[in-house]
Short mmCIF file of C-alpha atoms and ligand atoms in Angstrom, two decimals:
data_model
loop_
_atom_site.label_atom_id
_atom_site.label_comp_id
_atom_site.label_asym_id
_atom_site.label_seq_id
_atom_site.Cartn_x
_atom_site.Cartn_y
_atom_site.Cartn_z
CA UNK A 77 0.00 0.00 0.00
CA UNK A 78 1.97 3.60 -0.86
CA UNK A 79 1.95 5.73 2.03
CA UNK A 80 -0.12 8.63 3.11
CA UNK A 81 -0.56 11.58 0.76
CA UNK A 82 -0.26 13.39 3.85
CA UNK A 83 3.70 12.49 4.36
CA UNK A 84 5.45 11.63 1.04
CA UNK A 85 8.19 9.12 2.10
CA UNK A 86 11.42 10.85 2.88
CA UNK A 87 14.54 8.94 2.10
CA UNK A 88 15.40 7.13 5.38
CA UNK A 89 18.84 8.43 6.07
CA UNK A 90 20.92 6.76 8.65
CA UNK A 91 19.48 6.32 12.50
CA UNK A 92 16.47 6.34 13.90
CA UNK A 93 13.87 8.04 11.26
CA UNK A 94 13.53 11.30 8.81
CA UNK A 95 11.60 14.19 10.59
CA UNK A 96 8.94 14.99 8.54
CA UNK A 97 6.71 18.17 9.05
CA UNK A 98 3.19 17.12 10.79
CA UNK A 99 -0.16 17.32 8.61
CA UNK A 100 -3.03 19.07 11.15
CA UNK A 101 -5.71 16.62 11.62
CA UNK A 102 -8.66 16.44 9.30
CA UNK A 103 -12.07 15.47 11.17
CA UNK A 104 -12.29 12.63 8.56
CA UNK A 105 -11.91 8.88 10.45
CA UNK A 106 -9.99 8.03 7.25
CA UNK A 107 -7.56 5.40 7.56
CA UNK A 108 -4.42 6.78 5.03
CA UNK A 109 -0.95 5.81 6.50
CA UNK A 110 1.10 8.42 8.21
CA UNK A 111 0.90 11.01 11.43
CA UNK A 112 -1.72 13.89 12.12
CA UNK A 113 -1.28 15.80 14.59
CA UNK A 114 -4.15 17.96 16.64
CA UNK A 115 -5.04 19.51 19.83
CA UNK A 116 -5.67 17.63 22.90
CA UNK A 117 -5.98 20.46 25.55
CA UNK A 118 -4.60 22.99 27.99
CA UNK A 119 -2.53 22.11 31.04
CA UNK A 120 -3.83 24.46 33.94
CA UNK A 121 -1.09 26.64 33.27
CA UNK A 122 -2.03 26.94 29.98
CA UNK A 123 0.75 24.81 28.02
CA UNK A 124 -0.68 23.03 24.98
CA UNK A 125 -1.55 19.08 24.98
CA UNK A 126 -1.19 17.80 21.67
CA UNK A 127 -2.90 14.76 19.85
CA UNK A 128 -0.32 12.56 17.20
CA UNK A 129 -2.51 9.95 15.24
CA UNK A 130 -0.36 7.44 13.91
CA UNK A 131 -2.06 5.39 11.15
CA UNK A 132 -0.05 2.06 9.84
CA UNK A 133 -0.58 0.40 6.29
CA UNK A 134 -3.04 -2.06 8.09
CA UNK A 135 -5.38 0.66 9.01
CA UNK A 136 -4.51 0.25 13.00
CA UNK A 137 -4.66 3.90 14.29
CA UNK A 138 -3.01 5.33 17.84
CA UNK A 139 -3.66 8.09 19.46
CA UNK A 140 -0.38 9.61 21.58
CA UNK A 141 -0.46 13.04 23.54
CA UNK A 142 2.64 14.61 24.57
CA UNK A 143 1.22 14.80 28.21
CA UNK A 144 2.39 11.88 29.76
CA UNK A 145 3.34 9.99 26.83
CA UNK A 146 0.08 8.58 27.35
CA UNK A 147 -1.46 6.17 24.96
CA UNK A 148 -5.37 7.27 24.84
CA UNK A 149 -6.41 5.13 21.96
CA UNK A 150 -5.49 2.04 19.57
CA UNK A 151 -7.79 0.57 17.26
CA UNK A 152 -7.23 -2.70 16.17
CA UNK A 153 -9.03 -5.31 14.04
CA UNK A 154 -11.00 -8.24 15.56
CA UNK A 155 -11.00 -11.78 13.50
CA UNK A 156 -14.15 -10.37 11.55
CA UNK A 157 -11.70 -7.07 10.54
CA UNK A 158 -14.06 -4.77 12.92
CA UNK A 159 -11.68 -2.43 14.84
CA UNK A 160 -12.55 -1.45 18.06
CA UNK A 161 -10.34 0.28 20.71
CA UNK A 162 -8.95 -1.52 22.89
CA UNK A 163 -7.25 0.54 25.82
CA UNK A 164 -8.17 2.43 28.62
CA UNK A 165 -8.37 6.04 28.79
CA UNK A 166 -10.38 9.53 27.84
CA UNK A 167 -11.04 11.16 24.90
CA UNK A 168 -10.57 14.83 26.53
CA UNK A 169 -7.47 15.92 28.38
CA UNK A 170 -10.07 16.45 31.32
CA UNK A 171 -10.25 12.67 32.00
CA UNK A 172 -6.45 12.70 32.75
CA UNK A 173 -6.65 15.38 35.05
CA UNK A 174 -9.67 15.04 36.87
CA UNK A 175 -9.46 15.14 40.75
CA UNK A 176 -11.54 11.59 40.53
CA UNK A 177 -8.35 9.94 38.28
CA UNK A 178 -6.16 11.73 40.53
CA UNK A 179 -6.63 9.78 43.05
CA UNK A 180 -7.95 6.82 41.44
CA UNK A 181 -4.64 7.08 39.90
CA UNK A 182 -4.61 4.23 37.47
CA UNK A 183 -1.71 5.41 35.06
CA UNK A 184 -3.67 4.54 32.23
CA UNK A 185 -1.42 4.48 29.16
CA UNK A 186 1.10 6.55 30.17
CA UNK A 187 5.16 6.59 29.82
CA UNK A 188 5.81 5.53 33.97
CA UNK A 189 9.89 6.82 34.78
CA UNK A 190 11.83 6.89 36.65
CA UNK A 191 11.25 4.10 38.29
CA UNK A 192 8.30 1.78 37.14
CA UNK A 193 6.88 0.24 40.35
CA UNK A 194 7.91 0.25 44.03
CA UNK A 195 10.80 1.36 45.44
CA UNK A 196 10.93 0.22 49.72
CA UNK A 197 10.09 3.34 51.78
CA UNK A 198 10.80 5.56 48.92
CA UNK A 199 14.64 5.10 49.81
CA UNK A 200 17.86 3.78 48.62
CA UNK A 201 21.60 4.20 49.59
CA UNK A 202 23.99 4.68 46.31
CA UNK A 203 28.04 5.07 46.89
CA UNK A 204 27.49 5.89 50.25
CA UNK A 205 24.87 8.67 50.22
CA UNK A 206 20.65 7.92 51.08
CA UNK A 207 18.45 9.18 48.74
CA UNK A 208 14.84 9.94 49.64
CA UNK A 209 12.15 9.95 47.08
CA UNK A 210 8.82 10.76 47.43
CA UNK A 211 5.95 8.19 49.16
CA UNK A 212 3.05 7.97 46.89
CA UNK A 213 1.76 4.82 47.54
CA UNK A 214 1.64 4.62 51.48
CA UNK A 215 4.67 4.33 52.78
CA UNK A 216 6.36 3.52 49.49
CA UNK A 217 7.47 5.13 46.11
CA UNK A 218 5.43 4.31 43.35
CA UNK A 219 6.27 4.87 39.82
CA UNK A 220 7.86 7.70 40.06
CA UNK A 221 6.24 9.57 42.51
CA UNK A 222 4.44 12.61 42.92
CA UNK A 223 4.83 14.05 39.40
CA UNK A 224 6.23 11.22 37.40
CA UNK A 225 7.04 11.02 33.62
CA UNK A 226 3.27 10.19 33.38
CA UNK A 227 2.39 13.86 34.20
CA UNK A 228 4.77 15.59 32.54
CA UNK A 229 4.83 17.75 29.42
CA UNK A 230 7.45 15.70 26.61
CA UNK A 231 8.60 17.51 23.61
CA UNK A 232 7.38 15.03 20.69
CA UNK A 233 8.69 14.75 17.15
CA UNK A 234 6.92 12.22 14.38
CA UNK A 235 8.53 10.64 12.27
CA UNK A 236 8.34 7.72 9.57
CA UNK A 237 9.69 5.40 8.37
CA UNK A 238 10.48 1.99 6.23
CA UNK A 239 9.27 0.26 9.47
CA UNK A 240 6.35 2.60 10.03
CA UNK A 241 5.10 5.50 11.85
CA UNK A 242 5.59 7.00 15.09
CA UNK A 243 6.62 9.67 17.34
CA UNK A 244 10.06 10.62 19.02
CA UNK A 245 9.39 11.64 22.51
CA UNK A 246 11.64 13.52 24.85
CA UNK A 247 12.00 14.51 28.48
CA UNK A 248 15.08 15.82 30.68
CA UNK A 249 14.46 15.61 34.51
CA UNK A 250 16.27 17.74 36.29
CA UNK A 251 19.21 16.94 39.01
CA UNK A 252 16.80 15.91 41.90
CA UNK A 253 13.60 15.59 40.49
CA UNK A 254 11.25 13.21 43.30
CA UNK A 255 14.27 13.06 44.82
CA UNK A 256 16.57 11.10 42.34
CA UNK A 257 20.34 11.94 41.34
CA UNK A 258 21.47 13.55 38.31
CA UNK A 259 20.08 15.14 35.18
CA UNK A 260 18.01 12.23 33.15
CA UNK A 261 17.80 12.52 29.72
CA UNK A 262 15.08 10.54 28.49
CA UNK A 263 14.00 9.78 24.79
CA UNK A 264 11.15 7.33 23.98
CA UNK A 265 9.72 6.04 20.86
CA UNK A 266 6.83 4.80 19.92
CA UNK A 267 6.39 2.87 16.45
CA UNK A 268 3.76 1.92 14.63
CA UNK A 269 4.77 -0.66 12.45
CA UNK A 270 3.22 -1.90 9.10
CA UNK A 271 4.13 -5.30 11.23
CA UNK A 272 1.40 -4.46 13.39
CA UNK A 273 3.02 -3.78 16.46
CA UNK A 274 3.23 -0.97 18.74
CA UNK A 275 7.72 -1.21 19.00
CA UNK A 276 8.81 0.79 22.41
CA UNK A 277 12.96 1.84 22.35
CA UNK A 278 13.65 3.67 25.84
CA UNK A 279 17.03 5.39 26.08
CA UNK A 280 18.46 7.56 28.97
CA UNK A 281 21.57 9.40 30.13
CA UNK A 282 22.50 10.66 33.28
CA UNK A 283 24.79 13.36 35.21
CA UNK A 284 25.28 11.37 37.85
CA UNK A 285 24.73 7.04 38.97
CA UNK A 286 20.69 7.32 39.28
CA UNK A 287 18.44 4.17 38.98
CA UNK A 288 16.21 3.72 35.96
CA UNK A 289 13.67 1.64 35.14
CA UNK A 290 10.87 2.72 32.18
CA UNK A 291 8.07 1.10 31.47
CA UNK A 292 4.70 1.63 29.92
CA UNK A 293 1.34 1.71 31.40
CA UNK A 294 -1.31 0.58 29.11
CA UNK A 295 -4.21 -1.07 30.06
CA UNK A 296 -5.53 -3.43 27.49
CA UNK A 297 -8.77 -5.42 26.58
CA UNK A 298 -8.75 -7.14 23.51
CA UNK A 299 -12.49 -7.48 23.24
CA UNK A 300 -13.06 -3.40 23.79
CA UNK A 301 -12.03 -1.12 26.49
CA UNK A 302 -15.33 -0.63 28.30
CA UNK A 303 -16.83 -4.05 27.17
CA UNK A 304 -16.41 -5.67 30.85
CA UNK A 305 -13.49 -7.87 32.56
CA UNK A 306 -10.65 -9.21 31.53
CA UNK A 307 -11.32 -12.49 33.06
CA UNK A 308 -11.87 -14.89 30.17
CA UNK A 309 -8.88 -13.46 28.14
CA UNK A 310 -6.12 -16.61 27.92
CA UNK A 311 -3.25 -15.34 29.18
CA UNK A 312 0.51 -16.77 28.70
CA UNK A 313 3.48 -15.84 30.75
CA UNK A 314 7.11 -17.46 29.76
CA UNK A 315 8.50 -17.01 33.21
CA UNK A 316 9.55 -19.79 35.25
CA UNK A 317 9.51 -17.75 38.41
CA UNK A 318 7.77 -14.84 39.49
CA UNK A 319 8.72 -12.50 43.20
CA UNK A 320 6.62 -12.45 45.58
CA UNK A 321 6.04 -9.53 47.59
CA UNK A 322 5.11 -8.59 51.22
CA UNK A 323 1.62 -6.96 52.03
CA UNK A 324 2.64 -3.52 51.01
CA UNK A 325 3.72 -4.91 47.27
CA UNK A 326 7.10 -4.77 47.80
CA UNK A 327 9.28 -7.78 46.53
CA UNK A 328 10.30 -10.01 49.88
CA UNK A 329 13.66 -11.17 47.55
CA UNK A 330 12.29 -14.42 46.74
CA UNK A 331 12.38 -16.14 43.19
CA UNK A 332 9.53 -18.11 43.87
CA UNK A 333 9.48 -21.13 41.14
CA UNK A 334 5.67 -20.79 39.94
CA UNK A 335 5.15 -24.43 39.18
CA UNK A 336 2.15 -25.57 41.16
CA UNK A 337 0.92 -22.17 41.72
CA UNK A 338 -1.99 -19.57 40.46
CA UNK A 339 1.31 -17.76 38.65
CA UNK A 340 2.03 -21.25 36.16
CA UNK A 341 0.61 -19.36 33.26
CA UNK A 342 3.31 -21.78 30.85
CA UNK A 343 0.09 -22.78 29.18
CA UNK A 344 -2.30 -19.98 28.27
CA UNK A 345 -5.22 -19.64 30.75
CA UNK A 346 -7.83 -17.74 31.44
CA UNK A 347 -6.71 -14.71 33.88
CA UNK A 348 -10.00 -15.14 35.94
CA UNK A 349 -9.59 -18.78 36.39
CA UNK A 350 -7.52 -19.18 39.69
CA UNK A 351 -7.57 -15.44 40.17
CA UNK A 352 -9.99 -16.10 43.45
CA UNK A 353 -7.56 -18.88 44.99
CA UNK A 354 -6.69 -18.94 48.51
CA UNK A 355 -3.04 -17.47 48.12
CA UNK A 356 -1.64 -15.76 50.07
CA UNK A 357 0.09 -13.82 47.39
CA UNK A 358 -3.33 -13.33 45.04
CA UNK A 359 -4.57 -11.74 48.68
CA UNK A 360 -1.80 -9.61 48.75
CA UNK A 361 -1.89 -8.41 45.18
CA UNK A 362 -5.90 -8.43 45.72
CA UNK A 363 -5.55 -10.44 42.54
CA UNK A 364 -2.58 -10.54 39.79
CA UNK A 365 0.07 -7.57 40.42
CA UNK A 366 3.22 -9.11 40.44
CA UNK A 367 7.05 -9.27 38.49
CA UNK A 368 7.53 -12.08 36.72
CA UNK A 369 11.10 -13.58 36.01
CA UNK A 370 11.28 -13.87 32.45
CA UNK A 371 12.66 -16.87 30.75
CA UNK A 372 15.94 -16.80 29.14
CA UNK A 373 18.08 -19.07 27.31
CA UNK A 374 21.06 -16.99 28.73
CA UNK A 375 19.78 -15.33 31.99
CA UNK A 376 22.25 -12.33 30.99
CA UNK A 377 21.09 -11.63 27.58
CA UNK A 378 19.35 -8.60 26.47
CA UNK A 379 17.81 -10.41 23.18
CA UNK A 380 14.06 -9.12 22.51
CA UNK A 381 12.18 -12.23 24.21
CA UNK A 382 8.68 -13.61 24.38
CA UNK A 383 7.31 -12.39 27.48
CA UNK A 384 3.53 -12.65 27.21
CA UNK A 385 0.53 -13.89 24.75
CA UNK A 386 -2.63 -13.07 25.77
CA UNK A 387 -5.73 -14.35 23.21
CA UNK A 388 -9.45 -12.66 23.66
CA UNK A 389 -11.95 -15.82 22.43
CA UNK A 390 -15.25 -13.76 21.02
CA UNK A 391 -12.96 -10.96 19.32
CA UNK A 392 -10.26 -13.55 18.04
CA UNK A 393 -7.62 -10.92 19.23
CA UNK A 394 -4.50 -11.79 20.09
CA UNK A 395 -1.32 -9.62 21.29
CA UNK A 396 2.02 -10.62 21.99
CA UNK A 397 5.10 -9.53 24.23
CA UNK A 398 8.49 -9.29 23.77
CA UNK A 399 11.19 -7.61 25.55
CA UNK A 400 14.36 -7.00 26.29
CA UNK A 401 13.72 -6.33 29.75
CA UNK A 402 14.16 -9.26 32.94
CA UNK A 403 10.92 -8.82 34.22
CA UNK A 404 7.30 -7.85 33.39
CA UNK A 405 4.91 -6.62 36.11
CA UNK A 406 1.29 -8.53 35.17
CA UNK A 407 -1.42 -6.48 36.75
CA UNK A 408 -5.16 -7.55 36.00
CA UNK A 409 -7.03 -4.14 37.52
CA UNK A 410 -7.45 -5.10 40.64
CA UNK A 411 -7.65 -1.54 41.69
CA UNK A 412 -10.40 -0.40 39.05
CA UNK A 413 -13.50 0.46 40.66
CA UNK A 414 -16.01 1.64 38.66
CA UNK A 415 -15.59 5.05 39.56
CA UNK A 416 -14.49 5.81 36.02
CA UNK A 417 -16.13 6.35 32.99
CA UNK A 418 -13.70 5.90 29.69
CA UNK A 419 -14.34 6.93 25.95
CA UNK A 420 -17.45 5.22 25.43
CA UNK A 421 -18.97 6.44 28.62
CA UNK A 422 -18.82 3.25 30.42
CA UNK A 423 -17.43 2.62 33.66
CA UNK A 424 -13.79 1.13 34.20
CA UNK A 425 -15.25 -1.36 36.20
CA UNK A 426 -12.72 -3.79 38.53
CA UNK A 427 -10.51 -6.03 36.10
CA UNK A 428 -11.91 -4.69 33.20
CA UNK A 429 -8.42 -3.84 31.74
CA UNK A 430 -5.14 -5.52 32.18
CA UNK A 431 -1.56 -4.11 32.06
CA UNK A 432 2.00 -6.29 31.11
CA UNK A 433 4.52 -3.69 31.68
CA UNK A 434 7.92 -4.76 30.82
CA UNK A 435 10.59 -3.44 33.44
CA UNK A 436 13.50 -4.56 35.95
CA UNK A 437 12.45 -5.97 39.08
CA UNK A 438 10.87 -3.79 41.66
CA UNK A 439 13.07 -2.25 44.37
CA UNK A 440 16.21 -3.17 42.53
CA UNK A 441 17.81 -0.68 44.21
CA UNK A 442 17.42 -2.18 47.67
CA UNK A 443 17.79 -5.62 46.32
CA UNK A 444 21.20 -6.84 45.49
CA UNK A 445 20.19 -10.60 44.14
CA UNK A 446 18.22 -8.92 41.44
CA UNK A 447 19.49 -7.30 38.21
CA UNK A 448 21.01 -3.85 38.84
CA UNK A 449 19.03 -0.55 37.64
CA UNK A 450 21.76 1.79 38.33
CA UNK A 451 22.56 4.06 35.41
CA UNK A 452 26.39 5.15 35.91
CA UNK A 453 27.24 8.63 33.67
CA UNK A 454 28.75 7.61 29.87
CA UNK A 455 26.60 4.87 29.77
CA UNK A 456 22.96 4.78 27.98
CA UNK A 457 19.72 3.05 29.02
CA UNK A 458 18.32 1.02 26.91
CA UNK A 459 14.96 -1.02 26.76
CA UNK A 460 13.10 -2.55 23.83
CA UNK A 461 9.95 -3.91 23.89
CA UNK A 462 7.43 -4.68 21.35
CA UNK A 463 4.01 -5.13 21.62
CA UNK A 464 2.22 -7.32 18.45
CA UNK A 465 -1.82 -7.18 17.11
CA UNK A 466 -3.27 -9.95 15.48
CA UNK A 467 -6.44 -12.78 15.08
CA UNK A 468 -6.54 -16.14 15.83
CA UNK A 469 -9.46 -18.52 15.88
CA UNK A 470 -8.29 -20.51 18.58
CA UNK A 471 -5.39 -21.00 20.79
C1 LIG B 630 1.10 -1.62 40.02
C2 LIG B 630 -0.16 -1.64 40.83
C3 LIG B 630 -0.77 -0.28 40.77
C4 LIG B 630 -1.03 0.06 39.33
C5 LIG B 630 -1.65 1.40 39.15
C6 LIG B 630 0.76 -1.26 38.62
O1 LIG B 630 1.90 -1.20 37.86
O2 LIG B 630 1.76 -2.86 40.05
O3 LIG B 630 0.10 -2.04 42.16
O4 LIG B 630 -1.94 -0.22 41.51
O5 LIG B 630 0.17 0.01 38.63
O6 LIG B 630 -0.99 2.35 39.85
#
């Protein structure tokens, strides 16, 4: 299929991508290959939020704002070719800032830096000197903490390419920002292939030895975001081991083998099927919300890998995981209430939307069995994970 008449192909010249100037968005739905970019909103303080839709040669369309990073839409065929959305979020700026998500505070979507999940009592000791972050999530530091990467303003270039489209996204956190070390230099991109696959490539440089670990936040359901739980959706995990984690989600240091155990999900099955178990751990996570230990043929390696396949029955939709990344948190909504309403109007009810965010372990940086997160000045961060669309009739 040629590509949009909106972006002529530019001769891909070494790296990443050509820049290409941005077409404003037309109200036409029209599915033509290429970026359109669009207002979202106002920030309080009056900064502009906008809108990049990324159209592939498939006709798959995601929606990206600049706030955040934060993923508010991707529409994706079923096995019948209907497309339907299929990830949480808003359709107005208002959604994501609302006092109600505030403190619902689900993260839907969005870039989560710099530090996706926990870190023990928002503290860790680095070359001798304690560093105290802030305590979001009781007495612990949650994904960044009070003003993470998923509420800030990132400076966003599209681009395309022979792979696809997408959008170059940047952000520099100050020396000290929610109390980590050095200036962070963060770049993100988000493809769009003519694969079908939504390809992630983190990179980061620091001033001074920091920890980093980036993830991404969506919250999926294949059948529809707002069309009910997650439950029946077949769900593989290639991960031997998972850690378990005391009552306040923080990793005990185990590597818990999960033969024999709700977290065997070797063969694909349904999330809701031993999701009510007596375990002490599903208690704890008040359902799925826990690391698993990825499989590896060398433990070491930082090949892309199969992480996760997860296959929706009615819908035929099927999306696949790989990573370069040890870990991936699997969270089923546990926290999801009902208390908000998405793009279709309907509420977010609980598990209606499920997340597989790729990262290091939590609290690395108070855990020295697990794979360091420490980012040392001269060297770059890197993390690659891709996220694939497609049918299947069966499993
Ligand atoms: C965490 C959950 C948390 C959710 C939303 C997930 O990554 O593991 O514990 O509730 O994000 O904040």
């Amino acid at each position: 299929m040629p590509r949009s008449s909106i972006f002529p192909l530019l001769a891909v010249t070494a790296g990443f991508a050509s820049m290409l100037s941005v077409a404003q968005a037309s109200d036409d739905n029209s599915a033509v290959p290429g970026v359109e970019k669009s207002t979202f909103g106002q920030l309080p303080d009056g900064r502009t939020v906008d809108v990049y839709r990324l159209t592939n040669a498939s006709g798959i369309t995601m929606r990206v704002i600049n706030y955040g990073g934060i993923i508010v839409s991707l529409k994706a065929p079923d096995a019948q070719g209907n497309f339907e959305d299929i990830v949480l979020g808003f359709d107005s700026l208002e959604g994501y800032l609302s006092d109600a998500y505030r403190k619902a505070n689900p993260y839907f979507g969005a870039l989560i830096g710099r530090y996706g999940n926990r870190i023990a009592g928002g503290e860790f000791s680095l070359n001798g000197t304690t560093y105290q972050l802030a305590t979001n999530d009781g007495s612990n530091h949650l994904h960044g903490g009070d003003q993470g990467f998923d509420e800030v303003l990132w400076n966003a270039k599209p681009f395309e390419n022979q792979n696809g489209v997408g959008v170059i996204l940047s952000y520099t956190s100050p020396d000290g920002e929610e109390g980590y070390p050095g200036k962070l230099k963060t770049e993100v991109t988000y493809t769009l292939t003519d694969s079908d696959e939504l390809d992630i490539a983190y990179r980061a440089t620091t001033t001074k030895p920091t920890p980093v670990n980036l993830t991404q936040h969506s919250y999926f359901n294949l059948d529809g975001e707002g069309s009910g739980s997650i439950l029946d959706h077949y769900l593989m995990i290639n991960a031997e081991a998972f850690t378990p984690v005391d009552d306040t989600l923080i990793p005990t240091g185990e590597i818990r083998p999960v033969d024999g155990t709700p977290f065997d999900f070797n063969e694909p099955t349904p999330i809701g099927e031993r999701i009510e178990q007596d375990n002490q751990q599903l208690l704890r996570g008040k359902g799925y919300d826990h690391n698993f230990v990825l499989k590896r043929e060398a433990p070491q390696s930082e090949e892309l890998v199969l992480a996760a396949r997860v296959w929706e029955p009615d819908s035929g939709r099927l999306l696949e995981v790989e990573t370069t990344e040890p870990g991936l948190q699997f969270y089923s909504g546990n926290f999801l209430d009902g208390s908000l309403s998405g793009k279709q109007g309907s509420a977010y009810e609980h598990r209606s939307g499920f997340a597989l965010e790729t990262q290091h372990f939590p609290d690395s940086p108070n855990q020295e069995t697990f794979p360091s997160t420490i980012l040392n000045p001269g060297e770059t961060y890197q993390s690659h994970t891709v996220y694939r669309f497609s049918t299947r009739d069966g499993l």
